[in-house]
Amino acid sequence: MNNDYLELKKWLEDTRDDPLETMSAFFDARVNDYEEHMSAWKNHYKWMAELLPSSIENLLDIGCGTGLELDYIFLRYPSLRVTGIDLSAEMLAKLRQKHAGRQLTMIHDDYFLHDFGENCFDAAISFETLHHFTAEKKQVLFRKLLQCLKPGGVYLECDYIATTQEIEKLVFAECKRRRMRDGIADDVFVHFDTPLTLEHEIQAIKDAGFSTVELIGFLPEDDHTPMIRAVK
């Protein structure tokens, strides 16, 4: 067993009695510390902004939070029309304050349920928001993203992965155990990380019907957080 697995197993054992929190409550309670916590991915935010096609006019950002990736995207595209969706009202309020005056539409909703329309966005992005869901649930979302993109539209995903199949199995089993312990139904969003392996993540995007799905790569300082690009 590798070190990642052993370290994760110890952490799960140390926190085994911690109660689960709903997704929105978790982030609402941590809005003041969120940007400092996420600053470790500053280079990833810059990278995502650089990878977006130069010709885009409108963008969908799912799980946008306070818009840390948008801080860099707006530097490159100051007139970009952006639609951001998030479960946390507190996060969206901070995003609104940071980027007042931008062409920014904010939606307080569940991105699995919200209708994004058809053929209306040049690009879509997600950053560190999808590592809480099964491959089957993600496929539903990926099909919606495919539908809302214009022909040739690009989806960029930057999120961390399980480095082995054993880790993927372990976290899903532990999440199921904690849900049962706390009496939380499977359809309630909770903040508990269940990343897929890179192979399974890419396959879920492919199964949604994108014409091409490719691994762009990893930054040198982080071999757990790949950038993936899919094209309609």
CSV table of C-alpha atoms in Angstrom, one decimal:
chain,number,residue,atom,x,y,z
A,1,MET,CA,0.0,0.0,0.0
A,2,ASN,CA,1.3,3.5,-0.9
A,3,ASN,CA,1.8,6.4,1.5
A,4,ASP,CA,-1.3,8.2,0.2
A,5,TYR,CA,-3.5,5.3,1.2
A,6,LEU,CA,-1.9,4.9,4.6
A,7,GLU,CA,-2.1,8.6,5.4
A,8,LEU,CA,-5.8,8.7,4.3
A,9,LYS,CA,-6.7,5.6,6.3
A,10,LYS,CA,-5.2,7.1,9.4
A,11,TRP,CA,-7.0,10.4,8.9
A,12,LEU,CA,-10.3,8.6,8.4
A,13,GLU,CA,-9.8,6.7,11.6
A,14,ASP,CA,-8.9,9.8,13.5
A,15,THR,CA,-12.1,11.6,12.2
A,16,ARG,CA,-14.4,8.6,12.1
A,17,ASP,CA,-16.8,10.1,14.7
A,18,ASP,CA,-17.0,13.5,13.2
A,19,PRO,CA,-20.5,14.3,12.0
A,20,LEU,CA,-21.1,15.0,8.3
A,21,GLU,CA,-22.0,18.5,7.3
A,22,THR,CA,-24.3,19.5,4.3
A,23,MET,CA,-22.4,21.1,1.5
A,24,SER,CA,-24.0,24.5,1.7
A,25,ALA,CA,-23.7,24.7,5.5
A,26,PHE,CA,-20.0,23.7,5.3
A,27,PHE,CA,-19.1,26.5,2.9
A,28,ASP,CA,-21.4,29.1,4.4
A,29,ALA,CA,-19.7,28.6,7.7
A,30,ARG,CA,-16.2,29.0,6.2
A,31,VAL,CA,-16.6,31.8,3.7
A,32,ASN,CA,-14.2,34.1,5.7
A,33,ASP,CA,-11.3,31.6,5.5
A,34,TYR,CA,-12.1,30.0,2.2
A,35,GLU,CA,-9.9,32.1,-0.1
A,36,GLU,CA,-6.9,31.7,2.2
A,37,HIS,CA,-7.4,27.9,2.3
A,38,MET,CA,-7.7,27.7,-1.5
A,39,SER,CA,-4.7,29.9,-2.2
A,40,ALA,CA,-2.6,26.8,-2.6
A,41,TRP,CA,-4.1,26.4,-6.0
A,42,LYS,CA,-3.2,29.9,-7.3
A,43,ASN,CA,-1.1,28.5,-10.1
A,44,HIS,CA,-3.9,26.2,-11.1
A,45,TYR,CA,-6.3,29.2,-11.4
A,46,LYS,CA,-3.8,31.0,-13.6
A,47,TRP,CA,-3.4,27.8,-15.7
A,48,MET,CA,-7.1,27.4,-16.2
A,49,ALA,CA,-7.4,31.0,-17.4
A,50,GLU,CA,-4.6,30.5,-19.9
A,51,LEU,CA,-6.1,27.4,-21.3
A,52,LEU,CA,-9.5,29.0,-22.2
A,53,PRO,CA,-9.9,29.7,-25.9
A,54,SER,CA,-9.1,33.3,-26.8
A,55,SER,CA,-12.4,33.8,-28.7
A,56,ILE,CA,-14.9,33.0,-26.0
A,57,GLU,CA,-17.6,35.5,-25.1
A,58,ASN,CA,-19.6,33.7,-22.5
A,59,LEU,CA,-18.6,31.2,-19.8
A,60,LEU,CA,-20.4,28.9,-17.3
A,61,ASP,CA,-18.6,28.3,-14.0
A,62,ILE,CA,-20.2,25.5,-11.9
A,63,GLY,CA,-19.5,25.5,-8.2
A,64,CYS,CA,-17.9,28.9,-8.6
A,65,GLY,CA,-17.7,29.7,-4.9
A,66,THR,CA,-16.1,33.2,-4.4
A,67,GLY,CA,-14.7,33.1,-7.9
A,68,LEU,CA,-11.0,32.5,-7.3
A,69,GLU,CA,-10.6,31.1,-10.8
A,70,LEU,CA,-12.6,34.1,-12.1
A,71,ASP,CA,-10.2,36.5,-10.6
A,72,TYR,CA,-7.6,35.4,-13.2
A,73,ILE,CA,-10.1,34.8,-16.0
A,74,PHE,CA,-11.5,38.4,-15.8
A,75,LEU,CA,-7.9,39.7,-16.0
A,76,ARG,CA,-7.6,38.0,-19.4
A,77,TYR,CA,-11.3,38.6,-20.5
A,78,PRO,CA,-12.5,41.8,-18.7
A,79,SER,CA,-15.7,41.9,-20.9
A,80,LEU,CA,-16.5,38.2,-20.6
A,81,ARG,CA,-20.1,37.3,-19.8
A,82,VAL,CA,-20.0,34.8,-16.9
A,83,THR,CA,-22.7,32.7,-15.3
A,84,GLY,CA,-21.7,31.2,-12.0
A,85,ILE,CA,-23.7,28.7,-10.0
A,86,ASP,CA,-23.1,27.6,-6.4
A,87,LEU,CA,-25.0,26.2,-3.4
A,88,SER,CA,-23.6,28.7,-1.0
A,89,ALA,CA,-25.3,32.1,-0.8
A,90,GLU,CA,-22.5,33.4,1.3
A,91,MET,CA,-19.9,32.5,-1.3
A,92,LEU,CA,-22.0,34.1,-4.1
A,93,ALA,CA,-22.3,37.3,-2.0
A,94,LYS,CA,-18.6,37.6,-1.8
A,95,LEU,CA,-18.2,36.9,-5.5
A,96,ARG,CA,-20.7,39.7,-6.2
A,97,GLN,CA,-18.8,42.1,-4.0
A,98,LYS,CA,-15.4,41.3,-5.6
A,99,HIS,CA,-16.5,41.6,-9.2
A,100,ALA,CA,-19.2,44.3,-9.1
A,101,GLY,CA,-19.5,45.8,-12.5
A,102,ARG,CA,-18.6,42.7,-14.4
A,103,GLN,CA,-21.0,40.9,-16.7
A,104,LEU,CA,-21.7,38.3,-14.1
A,105,THR,CA,-24.9,36.3,-13.5
A,106,MET,CA,-25.0,34.4,-10.2
A,107,ILE,CA,-27.3,31.5,-9.6
A,108,HIS,CA,-27.9,30.1,-6.1
A,109,ASP,CA,-28.9,26.6,-6.9
A,110,ASP,CA,-27.9,22.9,-7.3
A,111,TYR,CA,-26.0,22.6,-10.5
A,112,PHE,CA,-27.2,19.0,-10.9
A,113,LEU,CA,-30.8,20.2,-11.2
A,114,HIS,CA,-30.5,23.7,-12.8
A,115,ASP,CA,-31.3,24.0,-16.5
A,116,PHE,CA,-28.4,25.6,-18.3
A,117,GLY,CA,-30.1,25.6,-21.7
A,118,GLU,CA,-28.8,24.4,-25.0
A,119,ASN,CA,-26.0,25.6,-27.3
A,120,CYS,CA,-25.5,28.9,-25.3
A,121,PHE,CA,-22.0,28.8,-23.8
A,122,ASP,CA,-18.6,29.0,-25.5
A,123,ALA,CA,-16.9,27.3,-22.5
A,124,ALA,CA,-17.6,25.8,-19.1
A,125,ILE,CA,-15.3,25.2,-16.2
A,126,SER,CA,-15.3,23.5,-12.8
A,127,PHE,CA,-12.6,23.9,-10.2
A,128,GLU,CA,-12.3,21.6,-7.1
A,129,THR,CA,-16.1,21.1,-6.9
A,130,LEU,CA,-16.8,17.6,-8.3
A,131,HIS,CA,-14.8,15.4,-5.9
A,132,HIS,CA,-17.8,14.6,-3.8
A,133,PHE,CA,-19.9,12.6,-6.3
A,134,THR,CA,-20.1,9.2,-8.0
A,135,ALA,CA,-19.2,8.6,-11.6
A,136,GLU,CA,-22.9,7.9,-12.4
A,137,LYS,CA,-24.0,11.3,-10.9
A,138,LYS,CA,-21.2,13.1,-12.6
A,139,GLN,CA,-22.3,11.7,-16.0
A,140,VAL,CA,-25.7,13.4,-15.6
A,141,LEU,CA,-24.0,16.7,-15.1
A,142,PHE,CA,-21.5,16.2,-17.9
A,143,ARG,CA,-24.3,15.5,-20.3
A,144,LYS,CA,-25.9,18.8,-19.2
A,145,LEU,CA,-22.6,20.6,-19.8
A,146,LEU,CA,-22.3,19.0,-23.2
A,147,GLN,CA,-25.9,20.2,-24.0
A,148,CYS,CA,-25.4,23.7,-22.9
A,149,LEU,CA,-22.1,24.2,-24.9
A,150,LYS,CA,-22.1,25.5,-28.4
A,151,PRO,CA,-20.6,23.2,-31.1
A,152,GLY,CA,-16.8,23.2,-30.5
A,153,GLY,CA,-17.3,24.5,-27.0
A,154,VAL,CA,-14.7,23.6,-24.4
A,155,TYR,CA,-15.1,22.2,-20.9
A,156,LEU,CA,-12.2,22.5,-18.5
A,157,GLU,CA,-12.0,20.6,-15.2
A,158,CYS,CA,-9.4,20.9,-12.6
A,159,ASP,CA,-10.0,18.7,-9.6
A,160,TYR,CA,-8.1,16.4,-7.4
A,161,ILE,CA,-8.2,12.6,-7.9
A,162,ALA,CA,-7.8,9.4,-6.0
A,163,THR,CA,-4.3,8.2,-6.9
A,164,THR,CA,-5.3,4.5,-6.6
A,165,GLN,CA,-8.4,2.3,-7.0
A,166,GLU,CA,-8.0,1.3,-3.3
A,167,ILE,CA,-8.3,5.0,-2.2
A,168,GLU,CA,-11.4,5.4,-4.4
A,169,LYS,CA,-13.1,2.4,-2.8
A,170,LEU,CA,-12.0,3.4,0.7
A,171,VAL,CA,-13.5,6.9,0.6
A,172,PHE,CA,-16.8,5.8,-1.0
A,173,ALA,CA,-17.2,3.1,1.6
A,174,GLU,CA,-16.4,5.4,4.5
A,175,CYS,CA,-18.8,8.1,3.2
A,176,LYS,CA,-21.6,5.4,3.0
A,177,ARG,CA,-20.9,4.4,6.5
A,178,ARG,CA,-21.1,7.9,7.8
A,179,ARG,CA,-24.3,8.6,6.0
A,180,MET,CA,-25.9,5.6,7.5
A,181,ARG,CA,-24.6,6.5,11.0
A,182,ASP,CA,-26.0,10.0,10.7
A,183,GLY,CA,-29.2,9.0,8.9
A,184,ILE,CA,-28.5,11.1,5.8
A,185,ALA,CA,-30.1,10.1,2.6
A,186,ASP,CA,-28.0,9.5,-0.5
A,187,ASP,CA,-29.5,12.5,-2.4
A,188,VAL,CA,-28.4,15.0,0.3
A,189,PHE,CA,-25.1,16.8,-0.6
A,190,VAL,CA,-22.6,16.4,2.2
A,191,HIS,CA,-19.0,17.7,2.4
A,192,PHE,CA,-17.0,14.5,2.3
A,193,ASP,CA,-14.3,14.0,-0.4
A,194,THR,CA,-14.9,11.0,-2.7
A,195,PRO,CA,-12.6,11.6,-5.6
A,196,LEU,CA,-12.5,9.2,-8.5
A,197,THR,CA,-9.3,7.9,-10.1
A,198,LEU,CA,-8.1,9.8,-13.2
A,199,GLU,CA,-9.1,6.9,-15.4
A,200,HIS,CA,-12.7,6.8,-14.0
A,201,GLU,CA,-13.0,10.6,-14.1
A,202,ILE,CA,-12.0,10.8,-17.8
A,203,GLN,CA,-14.2,7.9,-18.6
A,204,ALA,CA,-17.2,9.6,-17.0
A,205,ILE,CA,-16.7,12.6,-19.2
A,206,LYS,CA,-16.2,10.5,-22.3
A,207,ASP,CA,-19.4,8.6,-21.6
A,208,ALA,CA,-21.4,11.9,-21.6
A,209,GLY,CA,-20.6,12.2,-25.3
A,210,PHE,CA,-17.9,14.8,-25.7
A,211,SER,CA,-16.1,14.4,-29.1
A,212,THR,CA,-12.6,14.6,-27.4
A,213,VAL,CA,-11.5,14.3,-23.8
A,214,GLU,CA,-7.8,14.7,-23.0
A,215,LEU,CA,-5.6,15.0,-20.0
A,216,ILE,CA,-3.7,18.3,-20.3
A,217,GLY,CA,-1.4,17.3,-17.4
A,218,PHE,CA,-0.3,18.3,-13.9
A,219,LEU,CA,1.6,21.2,-12.5
A,220,PRO,CA,5.0,20.3,-11.1
A,221,GLU,CA,4.1,21.0,-7.5
A,222,ASP,CA,1.0,18.9,-7.5
A,223,ASP,CA,0.5,15.4,-8.9
A,224,HIS,CA,-3.0,15.0,-7.4
A,225,THR,CA,-4.8,17.7,-9.4
A,226,PRO,CA,-5.0,17.2,-13.1
A,227,MET,CA,-6.4,19.5,-15.8
A,228,ILE,CA,-8.8,17.8,-18.1
A,229,ARG,CA,-10.1,19.4,-21.4
A,230,ALA,CA,-13.2,18.1,-23.2
A,231,VAL,CA,-14.6,19.5,-26.5
A,232,LYS,CA,-18.1,19.2,-27.8
